PDB file of C-alpha atoms in Angstrom:
ATOM      1  CA  MET A 237      12.427  11.508 -83.976  1.00 52.00           C
ATOM      2  CA  ARG A 238      13.898  10.889 -80.088  1.00 56.00           C
ATOM      3  CA  ALA A 239      15.113  14.036 -79.790  1.00 53.00           C
ATOM      4  CA  LEU A 240      11.635  15.658 -80.499  1.00 49.00           C
ATOM      5  CA  THR A 241      10.244  12.664 -77.828  1.00 44.00           C
ATOM      6  CA  LEU A 242      13.125  13.822 -75.176  1.00 46.00           C
ATOM      7  CA  ALA A 243      12.489  17.954 -75.685  1.00 48.00           C
ATOM      8  CA  LEU A 244       8.643  17.236 -75.198  1.00 44.00           C
ATOM      9  CA  PHE A 245       9.297  15.633 -72.645  1.00 41.00           C
ATOM     10  CA  THR A 246      11.246  18.037 -71.211  1.00 45.00           C
ATOM     11  CA  LEU A 247       8.547  20.323 -71.651  1.00 42.00           C
ATOM     12  CA  MET A 248       5.979  18.907 -69.083  1.00 37.00           C
ATOM     13  CA  TYR A 249       8.398  19.956 -66.307  1.00 37.00           C
ATOM     14  CA  MET A 250       8.908  23.733 -66.825  1.00 42.00           C
ATOM     15  CA  GLU A 251       6.406  26.346 -66.125  1.00 42.00           C
ATOM     16  CA  THR A 252       5.395  26.732 -69.796  1.00 46.00           C
ATOM     17  CA  SER A 253       1.667  27.425 -71.955  1.00 47.00           C
ATOM     18  CA  ALA A 254       0.762  26.975 -75.446  1.00 44.00           C
ATOM     19  CA  GLN A 255       2.485  24.223 -76.871  1.00 50.00           C
ATOM     20  CA  ARG A 256       1.210  24.574 -81.421  1.00 50.00           C
ATOM     21  CA  GLN A 257       3.273  21.749 -84.006  1.00 65.00           C
ATOM     22  CA  THR A 258       2.619  23.309 -87.335  1.00 69.00           C
ATOM     23  CA  ASP A 259       1.241  20.785 -90.064  1.00 72.00           C
ATOM     24  CA  TRP A 260       2.893  20.479 -93.310  1.00 76.00           C
ATOM     25  CA  ASP A 261       1.951  22.585 -95.779  1.00 75.00           C
ATOM     26  CA  ARG A 262      -0.683  24.885 -94.380  1.00 80.00           C
ATOM     27  CA  PRO A 263      -0.998  27.932 -92.154  1.00 84.00           C
ATOM     28  CA  LEU A 264       0.448  28.906 -88.853  1.00 86.00           C
ATOM     29  CA  ASN A 265      -1.226  30.869 -86.631  1.00 90.00           C
ATOM     30  CA  PHE A 266       0.727  30.722 -83.129  1.00 93.00           C
ATOM     31  CA  GLN A 267       0.563  33.189 -80.153  1.00 94.00           C
ATOM     32  CA  CYS A 268       1.013  32.363 -76.613  1.00 94.00           C
ATOM     33  CA  SER A 269      -1.752  31.841 -74.238  1.00 90.00           C
ATOM     34  CA  SER A 270      -1.160  35.386 -72.530  1.00 92.00           C
ATOM     35  CA  THR A 271       0.447  38.842 -73.313  1.00 91.00           C
ATOM     36  CA  ALA A 272       2.429  38.187 -70.615  1.00 91.00           C
ATOM     37  CA  ASN A 273       3.739  35.123 -71.791  1.00 94.00           C
ATOM     38  CA  GLY A 274       6.328  35.289 -74.155  1.00 96.00           C
ATOM     39  CA  ILE A 275       8.099  32.258 -77.133  1.00 96.00           C
ATOM     40  CA  SER A 276      10.483  30.532 -75.395  1.00 95.00           C
ATOM     41  CA  TYR A 277      11.604  27.558 -76.560  1.00 95.00           C
ATOM     42  CA  VAL A 278      11.635  26.407 -80.825  1.00 96.00           C
ATOM     43  CA  ILE A 279      11.606  22.904 -81.695  1.00 95.00           C
ATOM     44  CA  SER A 280      11.990  22.298 -85.804  1.00 94.00           C
ATOM     45  CA  VAL A 281      12.237  19.332 -88.333  1.00 92.00           C
ATOM     46  CA  HIS A 282      12.710  19.533 -92.337  1.00 91.00           C
ATOM     47  CA  ASP A 283      11.789  17.222 -94.468  1.00 90.00           C
ATOM     48  CA  LYS A 284      13.825  16.584 -97.622  1.00 88.00           C
ATOM     49  CA  ARG A 285      11.214  14.418 -99.237  1.00 89.00           C
ATOM     50  CA  LYS A 286       8.101  17.201 -98.887  1.00 88.00           C
ATOM     51  CA  LYS A 287      11.262  20.153 -98.535  1.00 87.00           C
ATOM     52  CA  GLU A 288       9.418  21.910 -95.924  1.00 89.00           C
ATOM     53  CA  ARG A 289       9.765  22.900 -92.150  1.00 90.00           C
ATOM     54  CA  ARG A 290       7.133  22.134 -88.936  1.00 90.00           C
ATOM     55  CA  PHE A 291       7.637  24.457 -85.813  1.00 92.00           C
ATOM     56  CA  LEU A 292       6.905  23.497 -82.599  1.00 92.00           C
ATOM     57  CA  PHE A 293       6.572  26.203 -80.258  1.00 94.00           C
ATOM     58  CA  VAL A 294       6.509  26.813 -76.280  1.00 94.00           C
ATOM     59  CA  CYS A 295       5.833  30.034 -74.438  1.00 95.00           C
ATOM     60  CA  ARG A 296       6.852  30.883 -70.634  1.00 95.00           C
ATOM     61  CA  PRO A 297       5.621  33.858 -68.296  1.00 94.00           C
ATOM     62  CA  VAL A 298       8.052  36.693 -68.808  1.00 92.00           C
ATOM     63  CA  HIS A 299       8.404  37.412 -65.024  1.00 84.00           C
ATOM     64  CA  ALA A 300       9.926  40.792 -65.391  1.00 79.00           C
ATOM     65  CA  VAL A 301       6.770  42.596 -66.312  1.00 80.00           C
ATOM     66  CA  SER A 302       4.086  43.265 -64.605  1.00 79.00           C
ATOM     67  CA  GLY A 303       0.889  45.815 -65.423  1.00 81.00           C
ATOM     68  CA  SER A 304      -0.487  46.393 -68.621  1.00 87.00           C
ATOM     69  CA  VAL A 305       1.050  45.482 -72.162  1.00 91.00           C
ATOM     70  CA  SER A 306       0.365  45.911 -74.976  1.00 93.00           C
ATOM     71  CA  CYS A 307       0.392  43.585 -78.964  1.00 95.00           C
ATOM     72  CA  HIS A 308       0.776  44.708 -81.924  1.00 96.00           C
ATOM     73  CA  LEU A 309       0.631  42.224 -84.711  1.00 96.00           C
ATOM     74  CA  SER A 310       3.673  42.390 -88.028  1.00 96.00           C
ATOM     75  CA  GLY A 311       2.953  42.522 -91.586  1.00 96.00           C
ATOM     76  CA  TYR A 312       4.459  39.990 -93.428  1.00 97.00           C
ATOM     77  CA  VAL A 313       8.273  40.986 -93.680  1.00 97.00           C
ATOM     78  CA  ASN A 314       9.957  39.205 -96.258  1.00 97.00           C
ATOM     79  CA  SER A 315       9.187  37.440 -99.491  1.00 97.00           C
ATOM     80  CA  TYR A 316       9.594  35.058-100.288  1.00 96.00           C
ATOM     81  CA  ASP A 317      12.950  33.491-100.760  1.00 95.00           C
ATOM     82  CA  GLN A 318      14.395  36.357 -99.338  1.00 97.00           C
ATOM     83  CA  PRO A 319      15.723  37.042 -96.108  1.00 98.00           C
ATOM     84  CA  PHE A 320      13.940  38.758 -93.310  1.00 98.00           C
ATOM     85  CA  LEU A 321      14.971  40.480 -89.819  1.00 98.00           C
ATOM     86  CA  PHE A 322      12.685  41.558 -87.464  1.00 98.00           C
ATOM     87  CA  THR A 323      12.717  42.517 -83.922  1.00 97.00           C
ATOM     88  CA  CYS A 324      10.549  43.930 -81.449  1.00 95.00           C
ATOM     89  CA  PRO A 325      11.084  47.286 -80.297  1.00 86.00           C
ATOM     90  CA  ASN A 326      10.955  49.140 -76.889  1.00 85.00           C
ATOM     91  CA  GLY A 327      11.222  46.723 -74.490  1.00 87.00           C
ATOM     92  CA  GLY A 328       8.829  43.829 -76.658  1.00 92.00           C
ATOM     93  CA  TYR A 329       8.708  40.340 -77.167  1.00 96.00           C
ATOM     94  CA  LEU A 330       7.838  37.176 -79.096  1.00 97.00           C
ATOM     95  CA  ASN A 331       4.469  36.557 -78.432  1.00 97.00           C
ATOM     96  CA  SER A 332       3.208  34.993 -81.441  1.00 96.00           C
ATOM     97  CA  VAL A 333       3.979  33.370 -85.034  1.00 96.00           C
ATOM     98  CA  SER A 334       2.336  33.466 -87.901  1.00 94.00           C
ATOM     99  CA  ASP A 335       2.719  32.573 -92.655  1.00 93.00           C
ATOM    100  CA  VAL A 336       1.145  31.880 -95.202  1.00 92.00           C
ATOM    101  CA  HIS A 337       3.050  28.756 -97.053  1.00 89.00           C
ATOM    102  CA  ASN A 338       3.216  28.987-101.144  1.00 90.00           C
ATOM    103  CA  ASN A 339       3.946  24.863-101.666  1.00 87.00           C
ATOM    104  CA  SER A 340       5.406  25.730-104.869  1.00 88.00           C
ATOM    105  CA  GLU A 341       7.927  28.040-103.605  1.00 89.00           C
ATOM    106  CA  LYS A 342       8.671  26.079-100.728  1.00 90.00           C
ATOM    107  CA  ASP A 343       9.054  29.069 -98.445  1.00 93.00           C
ATOM    108  CA  ARG A 344       6.455  30.807 -95.593  1.00 94.00           C
ATOM    109  CA  LEU A 345       5.896  34.332 -95.471  1.00 96.00           C
ATOM    110  CA  TYR A 346       6.240  35.386 -91.799  1.00 97.00           C
ATOM    111  CA  ARG A 347       4.657  37.619 -89.636  1.00 97.00           C
ATOM    112  CA  PHE A 348       5.125  38.185 -85.693  1.00 98.00           C
ATOM    113  CA  ARG A 349       3.470  39.694 -82.761  1.00 97.00           C
ATOM    114  CA  CYS A 350       5.364  41.702 -80.226  1.00 97.00           C
ATOM    115  CA  CYS A 351       4.573  42.641 -76.540  1.00 95.00           C
ATOM    116  CA  THR A 352       5.219  45.646 -74.993  1.00 91.00           C
ATOM    117  CA  PRO A 353       4.936  46.515 -71.628  1.00 87.00           C
ATOM    118  CA  SER A 354       3.002  50.000 -71.132  1.00 81.00           C
ATOM    119  CA  SER A 355       6.299  52.157 -69.945  1.00 75.00           C
ATOM    120  CA  GLY A 356       9.259  51.965 -68.188  1.00 77.00           C
ATOM    121  CA  TYR A 357      10.928  49.160 -69.647  1.00 82.00           C
ATOM    122  CA  TYR A 358      13.434  48.446 -71.643  1.00 85.00           C
ATOM    123  CA  HIS A 359      15.636  46.011 -72.894  1.00 91.00           C
ATOM    124  CA  THR A 360      19.343  45.192 -71.717  1.00 92.00           C
ATOM    125  CA  ASP A 361      22.087  41.847 -72.451  1.00 96.00           C
ATOM    126  CA  CYS A 362      21.491  41.389 -75.549  1.00 97.00           C
ATOM    127  CA  THR A 363      23.099  39.156 -78.210  1.00 98.00           C
ATOM    128  CA  TRP A 364      21.850  37.132 -81.613  1.00 98.00           C
ATOM    129  CA  THR A 365      22.399  33.154 -81.704  1.00 97.00           C
ATOM    130  CA  GLY A 366      24.681  32.190 -83.641  1.00 97.00           C
ATOM    131  CA  TRP A 367      22.486  29.464 -86.204  1.00 98.00           C
ATOM    132  CA  VAL A 368      20.777  27.781 -84.818  1.00 98.00           C
ATOM    133  CA  ASN A 369      20.556  25.065 -87.755  1.00 97.00           C
ATOM    134  CA  ASN A 370      22.419  24.348 -90.737  1.00 96.00           C
ATOM    135  CA  TRP A 371      20.474  23.326 -93.731  1.00 96.00           C
ATOM    136  CA  SER A 372      17.394  20.425 -93.640  1.00 94.00           C
ATOM    137  CA  GLU A 373      18.275  19.678 -90.380  1.00 94.00           C
ATOM    138  CA  TYR A 374      16.537  18.846 -86.573  1.00 94.00           C
ATOM    139  CA  PHE A 375      17.086  21.917 -83.619  1.00 96.00           C
ATOM    140  CA  THR A 376      15.300  23.109 -80.467  1.00 96.00           C
ATOM    141  CA  TYR A 377      16.380  26.230 -79.274  1.00 97.00           C
ATOM    142  CA  PHE A 378      15.453  27.302 -75.678  1.00 96.00           C
ATOM    143  CA  THR A 379      15.597  30.718 -74.122  1.00 97.00           C
ATOM    144  CA  PRO A 380      18.628  30.968 -71.361  1.00 95.00           C
ATOM    145  CA  ARG A 381      15.993  32.643 -68.167  1.00 91.00           C
ATOM    146  CA  ASN A 382      15.448  35.843 -67.723  1.00 92.00           C
ATOM    147  CA  TYR A 383      15.600  36.062 -71.384  1.00 96.00           C
ATOM    148  CA  ILE A 384      12.575  37.213 -74.329  1.00 96.00           C
ATOM    149  CA  ILE A 385      13.162  36.253 -77.990  1.00 98.00           C
ATOM    150  CA  LYS A 386      13.426  40.022 -79.143  1.00 97.00           C
ATOM    151  CA  GLY A 387      14.507  39.347 -82.614  1.00 98.00           C
ATOM    152  CA  VAL A 388      14.341  36.386 -85.036  1.00 98.00           C
ATOM    153  CA  HIS A 389      16.284  36.604 -88.610  1.00 98.00           C
ATOM    154  CA  SER A 390      16.221  34.291 -91.066  1.00 98.00           C
ATOM    155  CA  ILE A 391      17.839  33.199 -95.233  1.00 98.00           C
ATOM    156  CA  HIS A 392      16.253  30.703 -97.496  1.00 96.00           C
ATOM    157  CA  ASN A 393      18.122  28.695 -99.834  1.00 95.00           C
ATOM    158  CA  LYS A 394      16.291  28.519-102.697  1.00 92.00           C
ATOM    159  CA  ARG A 395      18.311  24.899-104.127  1.00 92.00           C
ATOM    160  CA  LYS A 396      17.594  23.602-100.482  1.00 92.00           C
ATOM    161  CA  LYS A 397      14.565  24.782-100.212  1.00 93.00           C
ATOM    162  CA  ASP A 398      14.575  25.353 -96.807  1.00 95.00           C
ATOM    163  CA  ARG A 399      15.522  28.767 -93.687  1.00 96.00           C
ATOM    164  CA  ARG A 400      17.784  28.847 -91.284  1.00 98.00           C
ATOM    165  CA  PHE A 401      17.338  30.184 -87.994  1.00 98.00           C
ATOM    166  CA  GLN A 402      18.728  33.360 -85.751  1.00 98.00           C
ATOM    167  CA  PHE A 403      17.364  34.947 -82.728  1.00 98.00           C
ATOM    168  CA  GLU A 404      18.544  37.662 -80.572  1.00 98.00           C
ATOM    169  CA  ILE A 405      17.902  38.121 -77.144  1.00 98.00           C
ATOM    170  CA  CYS A 406      17.995  40.148 -74.524  1.00 96.00           C
ATOM    171  CA  ARG A 407      17.076  40.336 -71.059  1.00 93.00           C
ATOM    172  CA  ILE A 408      13.631  43.198 -69.994  1.00 89.00           C
ATOM    173  CA  THR A 409      15.143  45.443 -67.097  1.00 85.00           C
ATOM    174  CA  PRO A 410      12.219  47.902 -65.145  1.00 82.00           C
ATOM    175  CA  HIS A 411      13.624  52.291 -65.832  1.00 74.00           C
TER     176      HIS A 411
END
């Protein structure tokens, strides 16, 4: 709890918008306040008794992008207890996360919204993080300055009733 308090205090001093924490066993519908913003900070805690994970998302402006931006919400990218790998195409960045929770499965089905500049942008310097969490552990992940989240990879452990996450991060560069 102390780490979460410190992380939230730190966020007050950063150029951010749209903070939202999920509720236990409830659907999630998080979206950055502007299509010019991308999710830049993810905090998550797992409760072993509830066998559930909560999230806090924070957005910041994508400074490399100017002009019109279009956004598209994916369909569900996984089945219960199954891994998923999702990436935003064509210079896009993660702007929204939504899911539905199934209490008997103790898992979620995820959807993502990517926002993409109208034209002339592409991803550079892309890399995958390692796993940002272990089973049943708290995690916090903040994208480096001038990077966006392009993709998310997750695996689920049915016995532990939890997910691990990795993020693909990139710079967005004009042609």
